[in-house]
Coordinates of C-alpha atoms in Angstrom, one line a residue:
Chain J
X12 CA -12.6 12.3 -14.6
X13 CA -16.3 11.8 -14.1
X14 CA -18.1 15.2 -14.1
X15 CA -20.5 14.1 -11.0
X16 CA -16.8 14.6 -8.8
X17 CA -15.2 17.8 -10.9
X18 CA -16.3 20.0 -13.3
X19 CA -15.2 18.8 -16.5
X20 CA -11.7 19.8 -17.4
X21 CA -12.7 21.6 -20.7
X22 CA -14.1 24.3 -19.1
X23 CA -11.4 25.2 -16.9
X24 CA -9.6 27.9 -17.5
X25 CA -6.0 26.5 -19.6
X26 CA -3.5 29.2 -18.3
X27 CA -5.1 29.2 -15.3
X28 CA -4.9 25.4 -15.0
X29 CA -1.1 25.2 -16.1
X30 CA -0.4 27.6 -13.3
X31 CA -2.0 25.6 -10.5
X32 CA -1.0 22.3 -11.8
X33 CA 2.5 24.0 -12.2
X34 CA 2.5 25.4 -8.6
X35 CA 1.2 22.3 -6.8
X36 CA 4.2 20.6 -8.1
X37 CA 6.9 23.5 -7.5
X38 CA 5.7 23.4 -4.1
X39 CA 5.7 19.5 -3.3
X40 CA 9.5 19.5 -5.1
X41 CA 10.6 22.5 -3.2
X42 CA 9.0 22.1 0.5
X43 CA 7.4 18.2 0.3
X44 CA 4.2 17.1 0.1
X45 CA 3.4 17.8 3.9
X46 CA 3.5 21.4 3.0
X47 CA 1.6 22.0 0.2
X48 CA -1.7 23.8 0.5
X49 CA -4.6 25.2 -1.3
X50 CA -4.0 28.3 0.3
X51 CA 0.0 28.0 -0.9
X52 CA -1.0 26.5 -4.4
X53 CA -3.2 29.9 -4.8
X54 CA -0.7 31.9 -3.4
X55 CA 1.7 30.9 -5.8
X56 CA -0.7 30.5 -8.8
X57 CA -2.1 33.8 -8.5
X58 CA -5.3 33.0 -8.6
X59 CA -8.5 32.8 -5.8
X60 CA -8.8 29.4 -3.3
X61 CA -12.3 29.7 -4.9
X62 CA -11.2 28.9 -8.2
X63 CA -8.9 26.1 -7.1
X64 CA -11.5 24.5 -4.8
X65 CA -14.1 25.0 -7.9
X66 CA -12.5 22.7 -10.4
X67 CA -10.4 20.3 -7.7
X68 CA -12.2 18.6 -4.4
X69 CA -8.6 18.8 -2.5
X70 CA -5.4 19.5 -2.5
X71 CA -4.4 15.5 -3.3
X72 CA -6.8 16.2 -6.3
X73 CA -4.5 19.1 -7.4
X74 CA -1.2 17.2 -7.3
X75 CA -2.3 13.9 -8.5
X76 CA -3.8 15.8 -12.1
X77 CA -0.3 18.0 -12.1
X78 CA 1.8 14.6 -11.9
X79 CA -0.4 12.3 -13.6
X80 CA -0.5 14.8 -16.6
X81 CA 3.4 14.3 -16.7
X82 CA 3.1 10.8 -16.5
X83 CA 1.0 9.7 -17.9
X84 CA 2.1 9.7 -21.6
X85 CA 5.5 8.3 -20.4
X86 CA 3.9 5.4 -18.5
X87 CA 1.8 4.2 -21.2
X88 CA 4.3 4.7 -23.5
X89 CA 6.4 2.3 -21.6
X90 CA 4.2 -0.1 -21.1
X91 CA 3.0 -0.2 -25.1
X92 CA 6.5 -0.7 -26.0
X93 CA 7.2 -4.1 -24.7
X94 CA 6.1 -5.9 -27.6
X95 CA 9.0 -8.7 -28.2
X96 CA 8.3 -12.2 -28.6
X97 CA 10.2 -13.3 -25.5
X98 CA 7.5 -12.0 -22.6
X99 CA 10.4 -12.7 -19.6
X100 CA 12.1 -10.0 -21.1
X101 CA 9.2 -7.7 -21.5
X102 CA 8.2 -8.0 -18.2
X103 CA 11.8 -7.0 -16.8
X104 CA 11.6 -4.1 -19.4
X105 CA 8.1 -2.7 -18.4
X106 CA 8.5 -3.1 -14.6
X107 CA 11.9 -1.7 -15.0
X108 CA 10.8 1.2 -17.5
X109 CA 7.5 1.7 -15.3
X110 CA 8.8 1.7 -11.6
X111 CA 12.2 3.4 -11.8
X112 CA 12.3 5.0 -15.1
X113 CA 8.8 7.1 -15.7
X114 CA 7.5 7.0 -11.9
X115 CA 11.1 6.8 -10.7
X116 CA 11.8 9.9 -8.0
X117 CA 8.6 10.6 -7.6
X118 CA 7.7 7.4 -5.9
X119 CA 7.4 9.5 -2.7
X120 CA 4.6 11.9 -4.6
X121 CA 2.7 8.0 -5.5
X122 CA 3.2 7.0 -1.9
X123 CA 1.9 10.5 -0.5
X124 CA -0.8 10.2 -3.1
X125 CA -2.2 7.0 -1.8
X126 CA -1.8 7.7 1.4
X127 CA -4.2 10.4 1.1
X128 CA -6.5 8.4 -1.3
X129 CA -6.8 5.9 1.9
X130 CA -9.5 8.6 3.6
X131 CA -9.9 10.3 0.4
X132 CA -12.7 8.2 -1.5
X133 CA -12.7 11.3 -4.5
X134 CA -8.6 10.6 -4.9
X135 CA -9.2 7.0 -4.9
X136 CA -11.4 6.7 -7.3
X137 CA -9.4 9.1 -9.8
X138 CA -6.2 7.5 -9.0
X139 CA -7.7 4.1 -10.2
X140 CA -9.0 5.9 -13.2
X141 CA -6.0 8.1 -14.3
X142 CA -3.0 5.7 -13.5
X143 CA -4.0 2.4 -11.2
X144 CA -6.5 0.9 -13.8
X145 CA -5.0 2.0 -17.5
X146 CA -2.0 0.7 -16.3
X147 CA -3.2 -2.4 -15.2
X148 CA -5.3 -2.9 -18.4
X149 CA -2.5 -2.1 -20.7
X150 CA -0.4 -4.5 -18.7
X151 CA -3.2 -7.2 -19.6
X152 CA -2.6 -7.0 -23.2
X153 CA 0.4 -7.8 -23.0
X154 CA 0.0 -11.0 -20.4
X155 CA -3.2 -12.4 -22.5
X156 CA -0.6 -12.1 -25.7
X157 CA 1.9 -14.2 -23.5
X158 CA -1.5 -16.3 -22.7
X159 CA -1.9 -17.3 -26.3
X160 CA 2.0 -17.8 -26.8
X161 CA 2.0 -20.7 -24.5
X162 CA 4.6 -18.3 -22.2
X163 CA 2.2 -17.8 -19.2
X164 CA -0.2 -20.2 -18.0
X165 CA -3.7 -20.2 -19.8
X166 CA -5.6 -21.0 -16.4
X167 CA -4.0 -17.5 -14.3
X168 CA -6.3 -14.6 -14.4
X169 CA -4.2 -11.7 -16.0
X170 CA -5.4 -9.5 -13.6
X171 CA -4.3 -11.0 -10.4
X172 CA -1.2 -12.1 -12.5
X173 CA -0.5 -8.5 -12.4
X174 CA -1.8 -8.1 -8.5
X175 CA 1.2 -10.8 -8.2
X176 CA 3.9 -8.5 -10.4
X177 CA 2.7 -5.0 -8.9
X178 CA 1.8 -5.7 -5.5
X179 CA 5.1 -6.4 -4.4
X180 CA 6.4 -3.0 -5.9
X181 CA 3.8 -1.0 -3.9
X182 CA 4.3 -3.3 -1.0
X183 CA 7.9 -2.4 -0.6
X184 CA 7.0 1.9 -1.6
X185 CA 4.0 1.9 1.2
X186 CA 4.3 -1.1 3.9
X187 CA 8.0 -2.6 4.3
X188 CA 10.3 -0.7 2.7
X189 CA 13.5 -1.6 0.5
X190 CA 15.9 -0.7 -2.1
X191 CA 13.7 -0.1 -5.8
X192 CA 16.8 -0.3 -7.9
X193 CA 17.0 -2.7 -11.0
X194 CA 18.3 -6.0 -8.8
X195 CA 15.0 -5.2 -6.6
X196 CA 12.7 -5.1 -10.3
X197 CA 14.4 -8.1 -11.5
X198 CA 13.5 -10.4 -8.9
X199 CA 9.9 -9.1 -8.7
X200 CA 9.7 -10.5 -12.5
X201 CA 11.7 -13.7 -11.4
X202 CA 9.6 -14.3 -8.4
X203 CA 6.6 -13.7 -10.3
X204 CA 7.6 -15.6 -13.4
X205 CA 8.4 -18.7 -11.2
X206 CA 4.5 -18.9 -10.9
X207 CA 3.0 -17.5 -14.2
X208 CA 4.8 -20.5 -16.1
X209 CA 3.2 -23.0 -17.6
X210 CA 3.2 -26.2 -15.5
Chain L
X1131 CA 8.3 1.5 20.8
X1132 CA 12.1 3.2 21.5
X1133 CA 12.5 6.1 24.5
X1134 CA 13.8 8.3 21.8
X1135 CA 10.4 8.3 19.7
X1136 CA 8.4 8.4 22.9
X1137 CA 8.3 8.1 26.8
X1138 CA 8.8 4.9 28.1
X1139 CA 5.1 3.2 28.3
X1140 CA 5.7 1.6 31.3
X1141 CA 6.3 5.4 33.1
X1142 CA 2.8 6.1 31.7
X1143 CA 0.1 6.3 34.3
X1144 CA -2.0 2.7 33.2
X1145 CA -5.2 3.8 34.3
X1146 CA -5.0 6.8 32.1
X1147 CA -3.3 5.4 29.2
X1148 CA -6.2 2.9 29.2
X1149 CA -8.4 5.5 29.1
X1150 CA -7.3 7.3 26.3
X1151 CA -6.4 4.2 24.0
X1152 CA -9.9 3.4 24.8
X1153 CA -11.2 6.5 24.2
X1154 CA -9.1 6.3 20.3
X1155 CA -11.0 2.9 19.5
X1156 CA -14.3 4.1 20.1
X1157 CA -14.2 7.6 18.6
X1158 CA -12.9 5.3 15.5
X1159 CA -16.0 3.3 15.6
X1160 CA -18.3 5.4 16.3
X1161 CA -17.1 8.8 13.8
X1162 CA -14.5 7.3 11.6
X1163 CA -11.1 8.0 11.6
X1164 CA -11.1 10.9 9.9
X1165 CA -12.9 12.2 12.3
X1166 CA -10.1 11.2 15.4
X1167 CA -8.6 14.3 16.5
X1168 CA -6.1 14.5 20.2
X1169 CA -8.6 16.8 21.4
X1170 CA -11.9 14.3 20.9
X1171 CA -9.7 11.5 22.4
X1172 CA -8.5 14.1 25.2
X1173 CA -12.2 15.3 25.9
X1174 CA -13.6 11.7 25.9
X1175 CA -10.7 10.3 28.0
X1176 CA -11.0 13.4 30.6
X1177 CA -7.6 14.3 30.3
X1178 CA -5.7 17.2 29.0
X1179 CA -4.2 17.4 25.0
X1180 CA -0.7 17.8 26.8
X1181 CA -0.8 13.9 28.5
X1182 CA -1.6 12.7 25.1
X1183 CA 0.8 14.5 23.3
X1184 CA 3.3 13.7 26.0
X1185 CA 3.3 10.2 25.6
X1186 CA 2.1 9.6 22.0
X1187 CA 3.8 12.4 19.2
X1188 CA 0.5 12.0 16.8
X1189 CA -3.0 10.8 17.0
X1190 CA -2.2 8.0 14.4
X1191 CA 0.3 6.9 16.7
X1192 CA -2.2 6.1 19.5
X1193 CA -4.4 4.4 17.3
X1194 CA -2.1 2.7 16.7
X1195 CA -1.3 1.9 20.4
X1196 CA -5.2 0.7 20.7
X1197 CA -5.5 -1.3 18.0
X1198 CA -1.7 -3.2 18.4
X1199 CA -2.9 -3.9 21.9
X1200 CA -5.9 -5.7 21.1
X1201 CA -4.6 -7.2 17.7
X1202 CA -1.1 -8.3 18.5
X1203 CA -1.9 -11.1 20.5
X1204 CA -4.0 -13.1 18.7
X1205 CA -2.8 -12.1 15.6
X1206 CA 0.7 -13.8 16.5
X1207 CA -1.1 -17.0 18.0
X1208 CA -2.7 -17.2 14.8
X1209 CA 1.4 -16.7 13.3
X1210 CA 2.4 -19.5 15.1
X1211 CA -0.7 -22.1 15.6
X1212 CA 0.6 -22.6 11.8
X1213 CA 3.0 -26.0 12.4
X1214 CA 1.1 -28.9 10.6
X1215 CA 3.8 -30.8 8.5
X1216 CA 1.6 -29.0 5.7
X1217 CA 3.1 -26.2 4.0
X1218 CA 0.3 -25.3 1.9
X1219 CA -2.5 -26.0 4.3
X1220 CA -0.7 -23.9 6.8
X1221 CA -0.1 -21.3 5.1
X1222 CA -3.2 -21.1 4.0
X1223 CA -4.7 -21.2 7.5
X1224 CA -2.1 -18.4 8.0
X1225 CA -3.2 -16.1 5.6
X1226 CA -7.0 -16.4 6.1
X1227 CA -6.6 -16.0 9.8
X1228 CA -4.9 -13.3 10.2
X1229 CA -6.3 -10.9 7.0
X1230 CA -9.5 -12.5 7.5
X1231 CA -9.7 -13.2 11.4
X1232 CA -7.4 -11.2 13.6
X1233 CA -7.3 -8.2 11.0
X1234 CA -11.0 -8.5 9.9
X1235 CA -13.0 -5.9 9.9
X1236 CA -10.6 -3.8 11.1
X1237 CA -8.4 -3.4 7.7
X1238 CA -9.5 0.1 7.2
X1239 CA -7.9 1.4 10.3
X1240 CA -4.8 -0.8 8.8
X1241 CA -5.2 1.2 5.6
X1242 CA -6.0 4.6 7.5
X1243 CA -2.7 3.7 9.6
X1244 CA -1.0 2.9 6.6
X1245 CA -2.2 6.5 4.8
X1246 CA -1.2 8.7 7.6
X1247 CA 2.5 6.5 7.8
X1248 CA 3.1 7.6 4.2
X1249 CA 3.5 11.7 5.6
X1250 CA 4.5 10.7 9.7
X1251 CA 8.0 8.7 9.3
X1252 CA 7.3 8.3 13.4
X1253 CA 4.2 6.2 12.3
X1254 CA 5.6 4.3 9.5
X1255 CA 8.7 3.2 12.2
X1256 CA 6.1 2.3 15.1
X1257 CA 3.9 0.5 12.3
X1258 CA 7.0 -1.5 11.3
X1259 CA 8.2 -2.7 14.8
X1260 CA 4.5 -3.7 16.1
X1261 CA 3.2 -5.2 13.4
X1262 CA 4.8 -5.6 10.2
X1263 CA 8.2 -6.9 11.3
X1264 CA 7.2 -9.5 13.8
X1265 CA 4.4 -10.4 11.2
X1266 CA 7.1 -10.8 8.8
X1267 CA 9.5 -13.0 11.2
X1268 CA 7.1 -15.0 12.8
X1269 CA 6.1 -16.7 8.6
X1270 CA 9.7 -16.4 8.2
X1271 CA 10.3 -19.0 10.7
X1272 CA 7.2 -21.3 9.2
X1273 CA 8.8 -21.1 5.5
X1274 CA 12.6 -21.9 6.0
X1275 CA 11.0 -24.4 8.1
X1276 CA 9.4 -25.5 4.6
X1277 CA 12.5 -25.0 2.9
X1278 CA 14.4 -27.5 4.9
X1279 CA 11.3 -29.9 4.9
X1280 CA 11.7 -29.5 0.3
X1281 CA 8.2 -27.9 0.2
X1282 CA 9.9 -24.3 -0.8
X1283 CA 12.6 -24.2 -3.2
X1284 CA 15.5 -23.5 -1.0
X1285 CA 17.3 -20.3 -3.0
X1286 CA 14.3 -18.0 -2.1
X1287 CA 15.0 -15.7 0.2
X1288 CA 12.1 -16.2 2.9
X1289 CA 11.3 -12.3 3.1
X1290 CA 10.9 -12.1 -0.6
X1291 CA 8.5 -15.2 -0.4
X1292 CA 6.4 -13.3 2.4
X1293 CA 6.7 -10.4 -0.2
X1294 CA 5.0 -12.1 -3.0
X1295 CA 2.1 -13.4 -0.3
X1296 CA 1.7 -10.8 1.8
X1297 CA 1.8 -7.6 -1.2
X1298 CA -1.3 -9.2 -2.4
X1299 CA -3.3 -8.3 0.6
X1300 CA -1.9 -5.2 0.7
X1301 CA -1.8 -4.4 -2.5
X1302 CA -5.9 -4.7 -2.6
X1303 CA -6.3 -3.2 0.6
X1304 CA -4.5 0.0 -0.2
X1305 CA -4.3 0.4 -4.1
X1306 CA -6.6 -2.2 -6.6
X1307 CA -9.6 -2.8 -4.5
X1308 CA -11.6 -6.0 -4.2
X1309 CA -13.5 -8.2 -2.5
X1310 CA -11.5 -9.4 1.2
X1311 CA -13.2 -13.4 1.7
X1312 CA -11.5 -16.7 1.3
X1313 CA -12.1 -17.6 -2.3
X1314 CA -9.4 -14.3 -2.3
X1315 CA -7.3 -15.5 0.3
X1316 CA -7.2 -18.6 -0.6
X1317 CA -5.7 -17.6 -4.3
X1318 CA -3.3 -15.4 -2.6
X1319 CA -1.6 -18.5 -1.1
X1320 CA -2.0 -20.7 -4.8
X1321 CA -1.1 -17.9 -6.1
X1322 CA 1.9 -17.7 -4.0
X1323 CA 2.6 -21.4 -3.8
X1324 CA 3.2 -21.9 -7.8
X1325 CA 6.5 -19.7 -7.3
X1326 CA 7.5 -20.9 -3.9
X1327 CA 7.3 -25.1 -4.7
X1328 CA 10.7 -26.7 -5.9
X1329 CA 11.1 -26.9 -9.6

């Protein structure tokens, strides 16, 4: 988080902090994303708008650091643990792991969350920091590995490698919707596979 | 657009509906879309806030009526000028006119339309039957065409190939950002085309 768009998050308050970050989520759970508010996060919190609107730009900003700080670990984590030799089955396991175990039931909060970030420029940017960009680079280890193992073809940029694996999750969460159960993440890492192979 | 979401269109008065969806595009152009509001488009239009809200349930939703009317046509005739015996160089045509040509320059109202769809299910249905369906089934048409002609593999299913092309756009548009020009569009359809061709 870059301290020319928030405060840095060491000088915020940490009780105060875990009650707004807890709030924004109790609210979105209990009355969906439409509802929540600074003025309900406060409420809730027990705390001033001023102090909510002093370390976050918006109320996206407020529930993307609550539920990226939950996350988070669990993503990465994930994504670091697919470290066999066979990189078909790693893939399966991360998108599988990724998409419906650690984001999982709160794909509505990602889909609310970009939806937001599209006139939000602030949210953009720290969704691509916090989860859009480490995910993608940690994702990129693992595809350069596969690279170098003669399991992916050396001429594919790993990044849009990945814009070929992940798009097609997002497509289906944000444009032309669909099941996201495991026969839906299978096929994304068949479909995808059938190109990344070696020629 | 179905009489139980709205009115019927063709019991709206066309001189003022064509004043109000004009009104919509310009306050887009000129203030941004955030800044689109029913009462701008009502004061700009010279009609009350109750004709708009009678025949449109949210100002995304006549945005969306502008810019369908003025897209949909030549984005289709784009669709289906497609029919070369040429899979690959169609669908590359396809892909650069449209994202490129018919969409152009207006892919942030697409990603603003997109946004306010993730919180307005109304939206997100109007969005699918305008554009994203017919989108879908009018290259649906061009690949089993490919399929029986052997330049797809026949056991994809042609929605999950228009997945895997289409997602890319999107998938830049709305969540990994990047440049929009044909080296880009160009590698969506390679890309694409690895995993499509017949093994």
């Amino acid at each position: 988080m870059s301290p020319s768009r928030t405060p840095d998050p060491a000088r915020r308050n940490p009780q105060t902090t875990a009650a707004i970050l807890e709030a924004a989520l109790a609210m979105a759970r209990e009355s969906g994303l439409a509802k929540v508010s600074i003025e309900g996060i406060a409420a809730r919190a027990g705390v001033g708008k001023r102090t909510i609107y002093r370390w976050w730009p918006s109320k996206g900003a407020v529930v993307l650091d609550a539920w990226a700080q939950r996350l988070e670990d669990r993503l990465f984590k994930h994504l670091q643990s697919a470290q066999s030799d066979d990189f078909e089955a790693d893939l399966k396991q991360m998108v599988k792991d990724s998409w419906l175990g650690a984001i999982g039931d709160s794909r509505p909060v990602l889909a609310w969350l970009i939806g937001e970030a599209q006139h939000d420029p602030n949210l953009a940017n720290e969704l691509r920091d916090r989860l859009i960009g480490p995910t993608r680079d940690r994702v990129a280890v693992r595809i350069r590995r596969a690279q170098d193992e003669g399991q992916v073809a050396p001429d594919i940029d790993p990044y849009r490698a990945i814009d070929l694996i992940y798009a097609q999750l997002y497509y289906r969460l944000l444009v032309s919707p669909g099941p996201h159960d495991e026969a839906f993440t299978e096929s994304v890492a068949d479909l995808a596979l059938r190109g990344l192979r070696p020629r």
